[in-house]
Coordinates of C-alpha atoms in Angstrom, one line a residue:
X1 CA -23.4 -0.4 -34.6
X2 CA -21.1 -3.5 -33.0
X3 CA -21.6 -2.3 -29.4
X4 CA -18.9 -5.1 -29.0
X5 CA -16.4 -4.6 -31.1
X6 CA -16.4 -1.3 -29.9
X7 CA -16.3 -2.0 -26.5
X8 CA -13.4 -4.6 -27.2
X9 CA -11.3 -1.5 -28.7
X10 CA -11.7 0.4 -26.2
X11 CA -10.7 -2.3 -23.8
X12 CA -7.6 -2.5 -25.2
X13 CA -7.0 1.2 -25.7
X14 CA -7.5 1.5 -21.9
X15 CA -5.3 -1.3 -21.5
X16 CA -2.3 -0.2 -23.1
X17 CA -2.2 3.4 -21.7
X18 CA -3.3 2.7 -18.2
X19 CA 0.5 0.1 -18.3
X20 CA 2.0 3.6 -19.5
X21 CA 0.2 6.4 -17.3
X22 CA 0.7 3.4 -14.0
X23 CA 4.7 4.3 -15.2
X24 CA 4.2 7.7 -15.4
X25 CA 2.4 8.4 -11.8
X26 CA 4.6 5.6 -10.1
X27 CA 8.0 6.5 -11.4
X28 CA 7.3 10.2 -10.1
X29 CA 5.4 9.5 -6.9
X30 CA 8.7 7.1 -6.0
X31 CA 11.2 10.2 -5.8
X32 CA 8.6 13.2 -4.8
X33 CA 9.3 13.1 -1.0
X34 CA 12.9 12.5 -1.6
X35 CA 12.6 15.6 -4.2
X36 CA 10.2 18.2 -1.7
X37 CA 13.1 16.5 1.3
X38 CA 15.8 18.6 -0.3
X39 CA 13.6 21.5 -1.6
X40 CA 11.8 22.7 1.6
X41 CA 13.8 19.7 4.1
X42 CA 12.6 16.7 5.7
X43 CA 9.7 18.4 7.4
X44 CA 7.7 19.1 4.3
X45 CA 8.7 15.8 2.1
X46 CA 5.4 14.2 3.4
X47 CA 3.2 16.9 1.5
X48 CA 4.6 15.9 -1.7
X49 CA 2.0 12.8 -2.1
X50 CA -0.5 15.0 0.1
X51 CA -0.2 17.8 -2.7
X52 CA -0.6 14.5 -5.4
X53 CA -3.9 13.2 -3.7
X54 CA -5.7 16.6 -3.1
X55 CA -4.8 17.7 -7.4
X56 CA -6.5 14.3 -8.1
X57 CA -9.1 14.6 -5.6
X58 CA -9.6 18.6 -7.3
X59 CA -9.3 17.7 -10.6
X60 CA -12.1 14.7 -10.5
X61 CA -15.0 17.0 -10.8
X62 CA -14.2 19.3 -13.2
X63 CA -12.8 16.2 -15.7
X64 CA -16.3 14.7 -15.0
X65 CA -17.9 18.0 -16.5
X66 CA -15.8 17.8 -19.4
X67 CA -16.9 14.3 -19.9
X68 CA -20.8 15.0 -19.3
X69 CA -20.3 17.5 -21.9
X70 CA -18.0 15.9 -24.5
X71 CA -17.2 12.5 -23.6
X72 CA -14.7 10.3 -22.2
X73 CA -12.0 11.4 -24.5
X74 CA -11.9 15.1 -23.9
X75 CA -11.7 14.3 -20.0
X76 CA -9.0 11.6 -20.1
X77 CA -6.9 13.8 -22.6
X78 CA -7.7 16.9 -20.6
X79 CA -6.5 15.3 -17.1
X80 CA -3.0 13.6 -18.7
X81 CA -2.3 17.3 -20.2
X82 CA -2.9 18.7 -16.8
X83 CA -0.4 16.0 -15.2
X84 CA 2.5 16.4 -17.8
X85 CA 2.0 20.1 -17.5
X86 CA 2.6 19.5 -13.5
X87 CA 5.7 17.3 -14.2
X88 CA 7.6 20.0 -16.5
X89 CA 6.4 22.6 -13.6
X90 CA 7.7 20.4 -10.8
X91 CA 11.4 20.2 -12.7
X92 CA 11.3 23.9 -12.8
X93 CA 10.6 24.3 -9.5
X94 CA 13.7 21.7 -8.6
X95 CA 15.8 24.0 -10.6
X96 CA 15.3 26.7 -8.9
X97 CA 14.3 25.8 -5.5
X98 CA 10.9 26.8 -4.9
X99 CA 8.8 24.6 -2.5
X100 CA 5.7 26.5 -3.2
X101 CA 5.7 26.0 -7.2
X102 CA 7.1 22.2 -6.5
X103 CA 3.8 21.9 -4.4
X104 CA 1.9 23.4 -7.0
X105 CA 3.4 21.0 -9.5
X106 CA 2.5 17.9 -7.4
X107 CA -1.0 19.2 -6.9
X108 CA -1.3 19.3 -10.8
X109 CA 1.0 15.8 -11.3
X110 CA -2.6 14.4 -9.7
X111 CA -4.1 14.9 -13.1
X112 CA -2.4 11.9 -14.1
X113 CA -3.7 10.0 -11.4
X114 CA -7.4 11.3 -11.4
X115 CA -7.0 10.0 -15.3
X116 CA -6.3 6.8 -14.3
X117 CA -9.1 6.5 -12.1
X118 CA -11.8 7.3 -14.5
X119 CA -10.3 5.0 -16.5
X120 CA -12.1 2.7 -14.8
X121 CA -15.5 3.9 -15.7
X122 CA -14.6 4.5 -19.4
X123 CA -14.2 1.2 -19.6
X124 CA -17.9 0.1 -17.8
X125 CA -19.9 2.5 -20.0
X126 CA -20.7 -0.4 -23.0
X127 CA -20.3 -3.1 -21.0
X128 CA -23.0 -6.1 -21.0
X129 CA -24.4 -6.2 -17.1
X130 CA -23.2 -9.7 -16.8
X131 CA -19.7 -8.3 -17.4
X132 CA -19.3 -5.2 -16.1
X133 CA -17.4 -5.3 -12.7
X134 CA -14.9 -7.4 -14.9
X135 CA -14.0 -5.1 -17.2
X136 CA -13.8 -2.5 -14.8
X137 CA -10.9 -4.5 -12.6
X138 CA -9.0 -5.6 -16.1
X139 CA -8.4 -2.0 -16.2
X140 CA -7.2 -1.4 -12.9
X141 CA -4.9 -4.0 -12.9
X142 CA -3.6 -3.0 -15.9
X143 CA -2.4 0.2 -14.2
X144 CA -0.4 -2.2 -12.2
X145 CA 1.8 -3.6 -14.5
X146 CA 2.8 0.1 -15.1
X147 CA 3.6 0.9 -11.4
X148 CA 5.2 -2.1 -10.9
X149 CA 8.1 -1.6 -13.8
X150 CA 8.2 2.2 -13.0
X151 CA 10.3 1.7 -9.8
X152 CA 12.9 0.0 -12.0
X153 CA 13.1 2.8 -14.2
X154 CA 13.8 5.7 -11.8
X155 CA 17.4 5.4 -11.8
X156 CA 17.7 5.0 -15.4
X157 CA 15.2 8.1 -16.3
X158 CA 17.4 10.4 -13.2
X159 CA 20.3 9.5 -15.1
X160 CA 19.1 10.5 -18.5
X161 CA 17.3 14.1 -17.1
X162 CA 21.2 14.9 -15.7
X163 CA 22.6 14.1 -19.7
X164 CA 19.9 16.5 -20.9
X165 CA 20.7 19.4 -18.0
X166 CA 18.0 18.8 -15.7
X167 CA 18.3 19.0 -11.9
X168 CA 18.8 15.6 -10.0
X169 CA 15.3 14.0 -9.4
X170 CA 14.1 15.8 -12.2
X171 CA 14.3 12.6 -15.0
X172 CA 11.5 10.8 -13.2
X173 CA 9.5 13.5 -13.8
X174 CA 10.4 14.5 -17.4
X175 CA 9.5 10.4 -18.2
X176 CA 6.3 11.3 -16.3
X177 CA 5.7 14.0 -18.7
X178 CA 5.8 12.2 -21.9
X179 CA 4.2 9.4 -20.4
X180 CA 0.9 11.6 -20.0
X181 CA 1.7 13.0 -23.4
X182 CA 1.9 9.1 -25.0
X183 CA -1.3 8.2 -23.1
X184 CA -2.9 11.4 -23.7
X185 CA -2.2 11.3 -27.7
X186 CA -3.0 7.6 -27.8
X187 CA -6.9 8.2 -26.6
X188 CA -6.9 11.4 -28.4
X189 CA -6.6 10.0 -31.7
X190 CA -8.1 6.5 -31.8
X191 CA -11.1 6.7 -28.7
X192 CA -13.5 6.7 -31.3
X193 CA -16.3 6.3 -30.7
X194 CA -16.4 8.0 -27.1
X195 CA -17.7 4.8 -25.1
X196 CA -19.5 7.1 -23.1
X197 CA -21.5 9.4 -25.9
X198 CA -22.2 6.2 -27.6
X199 CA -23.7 4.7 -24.6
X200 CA -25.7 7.8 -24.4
X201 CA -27.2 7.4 -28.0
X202 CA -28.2 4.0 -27.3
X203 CA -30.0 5.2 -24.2
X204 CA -33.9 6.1 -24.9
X205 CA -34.1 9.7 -25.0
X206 CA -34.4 11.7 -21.3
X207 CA -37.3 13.0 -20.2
X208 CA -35.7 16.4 -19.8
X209 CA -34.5 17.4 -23.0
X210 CA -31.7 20.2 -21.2
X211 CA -28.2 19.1 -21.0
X212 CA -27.6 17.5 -17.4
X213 CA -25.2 19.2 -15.0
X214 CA -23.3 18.6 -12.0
X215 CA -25.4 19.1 -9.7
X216 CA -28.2 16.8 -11.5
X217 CA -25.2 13.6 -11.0
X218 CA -25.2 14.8 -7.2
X219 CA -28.7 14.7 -6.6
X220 CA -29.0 11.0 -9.0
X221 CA -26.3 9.9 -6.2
X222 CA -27.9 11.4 -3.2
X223 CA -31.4 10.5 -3.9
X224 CA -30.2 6.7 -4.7
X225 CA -29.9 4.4 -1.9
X226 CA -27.3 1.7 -4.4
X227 CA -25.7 5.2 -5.5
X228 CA -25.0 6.1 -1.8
X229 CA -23.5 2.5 -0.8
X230 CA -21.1 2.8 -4.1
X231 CA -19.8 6.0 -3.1
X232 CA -19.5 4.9 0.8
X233 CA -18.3 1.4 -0.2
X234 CA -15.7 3.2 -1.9
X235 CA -14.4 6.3 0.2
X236 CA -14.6 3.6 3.2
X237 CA -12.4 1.3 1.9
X238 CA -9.7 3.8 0.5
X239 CA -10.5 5.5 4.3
X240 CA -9.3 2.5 5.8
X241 CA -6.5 1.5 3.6
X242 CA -4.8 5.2 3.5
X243 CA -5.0 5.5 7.2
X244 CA -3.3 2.0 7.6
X245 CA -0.8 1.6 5.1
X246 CA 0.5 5.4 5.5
X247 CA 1.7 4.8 9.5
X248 CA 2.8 1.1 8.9
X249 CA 6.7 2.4 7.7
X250 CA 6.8 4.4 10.6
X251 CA 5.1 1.7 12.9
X252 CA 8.2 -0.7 11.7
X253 CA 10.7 2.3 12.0
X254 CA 9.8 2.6 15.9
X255 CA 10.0 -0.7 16.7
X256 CA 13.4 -1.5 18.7
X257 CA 16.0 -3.0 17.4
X258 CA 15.6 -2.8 13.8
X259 CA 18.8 -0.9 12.1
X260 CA 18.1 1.8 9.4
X261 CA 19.1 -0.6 6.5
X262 CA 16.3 -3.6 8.1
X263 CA 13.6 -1.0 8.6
X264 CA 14.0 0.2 4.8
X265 CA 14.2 -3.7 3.6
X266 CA 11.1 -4.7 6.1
X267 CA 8.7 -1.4 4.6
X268 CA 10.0 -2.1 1.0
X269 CA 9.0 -6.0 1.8
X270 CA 5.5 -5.4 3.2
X271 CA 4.8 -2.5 1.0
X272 CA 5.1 -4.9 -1.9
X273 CA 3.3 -7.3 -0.6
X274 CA 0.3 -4.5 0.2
X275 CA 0.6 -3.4 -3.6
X276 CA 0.0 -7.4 -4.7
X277 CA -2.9 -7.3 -2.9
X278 CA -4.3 -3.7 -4.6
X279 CA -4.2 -4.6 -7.7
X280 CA -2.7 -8.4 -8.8
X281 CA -6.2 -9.8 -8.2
X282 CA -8.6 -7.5 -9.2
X283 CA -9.7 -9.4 -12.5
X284 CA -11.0 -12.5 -9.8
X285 CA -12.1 -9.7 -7.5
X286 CA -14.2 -8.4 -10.8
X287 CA -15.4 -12.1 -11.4
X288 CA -16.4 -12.6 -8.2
X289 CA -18.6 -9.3 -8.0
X290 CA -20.2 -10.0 -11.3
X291 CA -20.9 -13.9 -9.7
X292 CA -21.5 -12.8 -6.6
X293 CA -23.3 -9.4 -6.9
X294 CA -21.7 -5.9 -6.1
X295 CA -23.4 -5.7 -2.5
X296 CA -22.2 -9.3 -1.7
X297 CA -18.7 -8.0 -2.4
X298 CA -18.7 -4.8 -0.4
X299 CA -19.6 -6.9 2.5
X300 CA -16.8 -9.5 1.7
X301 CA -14.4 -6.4 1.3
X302 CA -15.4 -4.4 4.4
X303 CA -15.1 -7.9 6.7
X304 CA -11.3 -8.6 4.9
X305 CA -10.6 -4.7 5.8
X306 CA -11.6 -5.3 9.7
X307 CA -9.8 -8.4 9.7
X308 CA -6.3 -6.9 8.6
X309 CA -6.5 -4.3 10.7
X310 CA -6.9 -7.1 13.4
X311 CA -3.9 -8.9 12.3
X312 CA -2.2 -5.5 11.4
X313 CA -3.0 -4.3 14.9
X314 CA -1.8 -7.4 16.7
X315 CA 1.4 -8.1 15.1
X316 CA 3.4 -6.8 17.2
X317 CA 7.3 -7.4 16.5
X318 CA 6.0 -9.8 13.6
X319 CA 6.8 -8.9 10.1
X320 CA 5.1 -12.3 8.3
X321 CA 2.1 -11.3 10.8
X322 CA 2.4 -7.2 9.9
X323 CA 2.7 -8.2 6.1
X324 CA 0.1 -11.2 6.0
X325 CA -2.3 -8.0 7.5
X326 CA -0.8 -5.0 4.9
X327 CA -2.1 -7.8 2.4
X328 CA -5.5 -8.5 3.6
X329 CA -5.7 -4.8 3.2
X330 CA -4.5 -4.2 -0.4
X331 CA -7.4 -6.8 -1.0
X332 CA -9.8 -5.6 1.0
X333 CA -9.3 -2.2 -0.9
X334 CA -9.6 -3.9 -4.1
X335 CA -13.0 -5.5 -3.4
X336 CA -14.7 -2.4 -1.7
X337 CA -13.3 -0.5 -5.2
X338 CA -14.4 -2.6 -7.6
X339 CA -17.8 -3.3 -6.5
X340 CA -18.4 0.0 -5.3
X341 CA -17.5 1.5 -8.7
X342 CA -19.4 -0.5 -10.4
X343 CA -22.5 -0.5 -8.4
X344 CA -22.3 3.3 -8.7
X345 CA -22.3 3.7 -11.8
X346 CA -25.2 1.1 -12.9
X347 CA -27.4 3.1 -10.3
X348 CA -27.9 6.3 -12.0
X349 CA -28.8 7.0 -15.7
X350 CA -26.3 7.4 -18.5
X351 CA -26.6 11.1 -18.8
X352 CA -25.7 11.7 -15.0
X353 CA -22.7 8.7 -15.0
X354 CA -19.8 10.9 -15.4
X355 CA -21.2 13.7 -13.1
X356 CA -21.7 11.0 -10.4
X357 CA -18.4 9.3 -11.0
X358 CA -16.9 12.7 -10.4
X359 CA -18.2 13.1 -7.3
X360 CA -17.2 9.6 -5.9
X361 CA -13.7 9.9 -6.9
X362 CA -13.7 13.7 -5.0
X363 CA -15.1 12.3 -2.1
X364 CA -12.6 9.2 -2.2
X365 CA -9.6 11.4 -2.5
X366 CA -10.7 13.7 0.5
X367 CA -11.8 10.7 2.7
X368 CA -7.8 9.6 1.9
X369 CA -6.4 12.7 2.8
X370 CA -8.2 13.1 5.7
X371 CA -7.2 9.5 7.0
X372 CA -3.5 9.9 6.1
X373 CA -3.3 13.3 7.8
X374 CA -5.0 12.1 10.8
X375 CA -3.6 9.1 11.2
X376 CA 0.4 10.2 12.2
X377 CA -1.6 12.2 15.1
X378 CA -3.6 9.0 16.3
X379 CA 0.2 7.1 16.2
X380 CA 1.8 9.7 17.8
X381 CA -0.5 10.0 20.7
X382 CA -1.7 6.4 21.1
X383 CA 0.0 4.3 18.8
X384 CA 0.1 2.2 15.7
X385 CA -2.8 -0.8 17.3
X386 CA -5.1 2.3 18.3
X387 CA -5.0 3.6 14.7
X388 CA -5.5 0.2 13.3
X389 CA -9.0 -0.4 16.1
X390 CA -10.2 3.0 15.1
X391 CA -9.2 2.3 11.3
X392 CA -11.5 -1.4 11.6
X393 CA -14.4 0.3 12.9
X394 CA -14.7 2.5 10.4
X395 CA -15.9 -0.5 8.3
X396 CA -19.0 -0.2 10.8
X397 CA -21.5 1.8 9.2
X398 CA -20.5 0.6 5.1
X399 CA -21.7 -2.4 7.0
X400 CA -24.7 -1.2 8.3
X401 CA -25.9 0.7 5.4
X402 CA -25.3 -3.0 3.3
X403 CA -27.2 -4.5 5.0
X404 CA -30.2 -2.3 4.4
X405 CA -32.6 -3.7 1.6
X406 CA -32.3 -2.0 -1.6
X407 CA -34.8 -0.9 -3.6
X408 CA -36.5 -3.7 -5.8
X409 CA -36.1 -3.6 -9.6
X410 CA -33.8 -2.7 -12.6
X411 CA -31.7 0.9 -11.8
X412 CA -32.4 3.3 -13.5
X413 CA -29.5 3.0 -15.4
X414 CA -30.4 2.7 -19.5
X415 CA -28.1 0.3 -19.6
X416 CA -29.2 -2.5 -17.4
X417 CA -29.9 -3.3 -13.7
X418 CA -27.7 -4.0 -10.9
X419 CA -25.7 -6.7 -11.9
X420 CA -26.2 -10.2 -9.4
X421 CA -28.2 -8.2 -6.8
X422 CA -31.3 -8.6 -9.1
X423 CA -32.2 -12.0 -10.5
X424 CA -30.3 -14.0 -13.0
X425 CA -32.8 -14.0 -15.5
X426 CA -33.2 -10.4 -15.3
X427 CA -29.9 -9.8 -15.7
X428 CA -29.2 -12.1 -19.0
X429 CA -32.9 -10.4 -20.2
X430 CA -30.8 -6.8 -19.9
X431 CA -27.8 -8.0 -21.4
X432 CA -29.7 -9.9 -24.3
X433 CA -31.1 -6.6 -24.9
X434 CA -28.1 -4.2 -24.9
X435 CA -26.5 -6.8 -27.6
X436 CA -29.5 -6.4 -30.0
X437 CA -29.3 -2.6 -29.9

């Protein structure tokens, strides 16, 4: 078998339907509040992209069961059918003006998004060592290009979902629908072969012949010091950035003097500019951890997180100085996810990857919930610098358990050791190998 070519079509696969599922999430996360605002009234329109993150978060294990037990393809597929299905339920519940089925419609609308996160890993799982962290960020940027055209198309999709009969708002969500359906269809009928059942058959045979489980990924990530600092490089930084990002349009809406049409231009402003620095460059972020080494990055990313929350914190009534910190954070983010990601998943053996990668994204999504619920009590009580002190010392002990030495040697990954904190040679040695099988 061409491990590369198939990894090359898979690439691409991943590539074209992360642009259309980043169109499909963005294009109905942009109207949910404004959508829950005039189902249940302004009071509840926050729990719309609460609902979102906590389906995602939900959904994240069970996908990674499927995918332990079938492959990359049934999860993926699985998760977009889930999301479409919570589109069509969300219109239904606009239509007839139900908050609690709307919320459960959000809650399953987060399939679409926990799809787009393992993305990421499908697209790690024949990677050469050398490569890896790479091919991981091409696919996450990719999902940008995708939610930066879907705020574009909301307008035009409301407006065609009113000439069909469905409530206002409820367009966006319809194009969300058959955007999970496209990207669903699309990996249901040409991810072949599954990436990760391929990598497993290249893999020398387990030890244990029984089919691994759940909790065997928990106890590979638990009992794994590099495991551990993936999943807490990872949950940290999204910790920090959800805590941050979710208070700064309210921090700009309290400061005086700002009229309601400046405070929306100001959020839309530095919200854009905190999006650029998610995603737009992750593929040098990738290079740079594959250069570099994935611990080497984490540190990199916690120090740029501590330092935007610094500049965040002390900006005072400066919006260059507030958005020059909401982009330090956006890249910040993106280092702490890419090399956590990928140091997770070259730490524990193919059999357990999807079990682990399960767990990390669950844990993610909770540690961001937690952080954007908490966080509007911290401003309330002690303001918008407090949350961004308490938000930079949370960066403290990802530190800390960095700079702990890791064990010596290869991972015990089949498919080669852990990328640039092991020796060059070794590395090249691993990835010479992989080619040849």
């Amino acid at each position: 078998m061409d491990v590369g070519a198939v990894q090359r079509h898979t690439l691409r696969l991943l590539f074209g339907t992360q642009i259309v599922a980043g169109i499909g999430t963005t294009i109905g996360i942009a109207v949910g509040a404004l959508l829950a605002a005039r189902v249940g009234g302004t009071a509840v329109s926050g729990l719309a992209s609460s609902a979102v993150v906590v389906g995602a978060a939900a959904l994240a294990i069970p996908i990674s069961k499927i995918m332990t037990a079938y492959g990359r393809r049934s999860g993926l597929v699985l998760a977009y059918l889930v999301g479409a299905a919570g589109a069509v339920l969300v219109v239904v519940a606009a239509a007839v003006g139900s908050l609690l089925l709307l919320l459960l419609g959000f809650a399953a609308f987060g399939g679409g998004s926990a799809a787009n996160l393992q993305a990421r890993y499908t697209a790690i799982d024949l990677a050469e060592p050398s490569r890896r962290a790479r091919q991981l960020a091409l696919v996450v940027w990719a999902t940008t290009l995708g939610a930066v055209a879907a705020p574009n198309l909301t307008s035009v999709a409301d407006g065609a979902g009113r000439r069909l009969g469905l409530p206002t708002l409820g367009g966006p969500f319809g194009a969300s629908a058959v955007a999970f359906v496209v990207a669903g269809a699309v990996l249901f009928f040409f991810l072949r072969p599954d990436p990760l059942l391929t990598a497993r058959a290249l893999a020398p045979a387990p030890s244990d012949p029984r089919r691994p489980t759940s909790r065997d990924g928990f106890r590979a990530v638990f009992g794994s010091p590099v495991a551990r600092l993936g999943v807490a490089a990872v949950a940290v930084g999204h910790l920090v950035m959800v805590g941050v990002m979710s208070m700064t349009p309210v921090h700009i809406d309290m400061e005086p003097g700002h009229a309601d049409a400046d405070v929306l231009r100001i959020v839309g402003l530095v919200l854009s500019v905190h999006i650029v620095g998610m995603y737009a460059f992750s593929p040098v972020v990738g290079w740079l951890a594959d250069r570099l080494g994935r611990r080497a990055l984490i540190l990199v990313g916690a120090a740029v997180l501590a330092g935007a929350c610094a500049v965040a914190g002390t900006s005072g009534h400066s919006t260059v100085r507030l958005t020059a910190g909401l982009f330090l954070l956006g890249l910040g983010w993106s280092a702490t996810m890419v090399a956590g990601s990928t140091l997770l998943s070259e730490a524990v053996t193919v059999d357990v990857r999807a079990s682990a990668q399960g767990l990390s994204d669950t844990l993610m999504g909770v540690a961001g919930a937690a952080a954007g619920a908490l966080s509007g009590v911290v401003v309330e009580v002690a303001g918008y610098p407090v949350l961004t002190a308490l938000a930079g010392t949370a960066v403290v002990p990802l530190v800390a358990l960095a700079l702990r030495p890791l064990p010596a040697g290869p991972a015990p990954s089949s498919s080669g050791p852990v990328g640039h904190d092991l020796p060059d040679a070794t590395v090249r040695s691993a990835a010479d190998g992989a080619t040849r099988s």
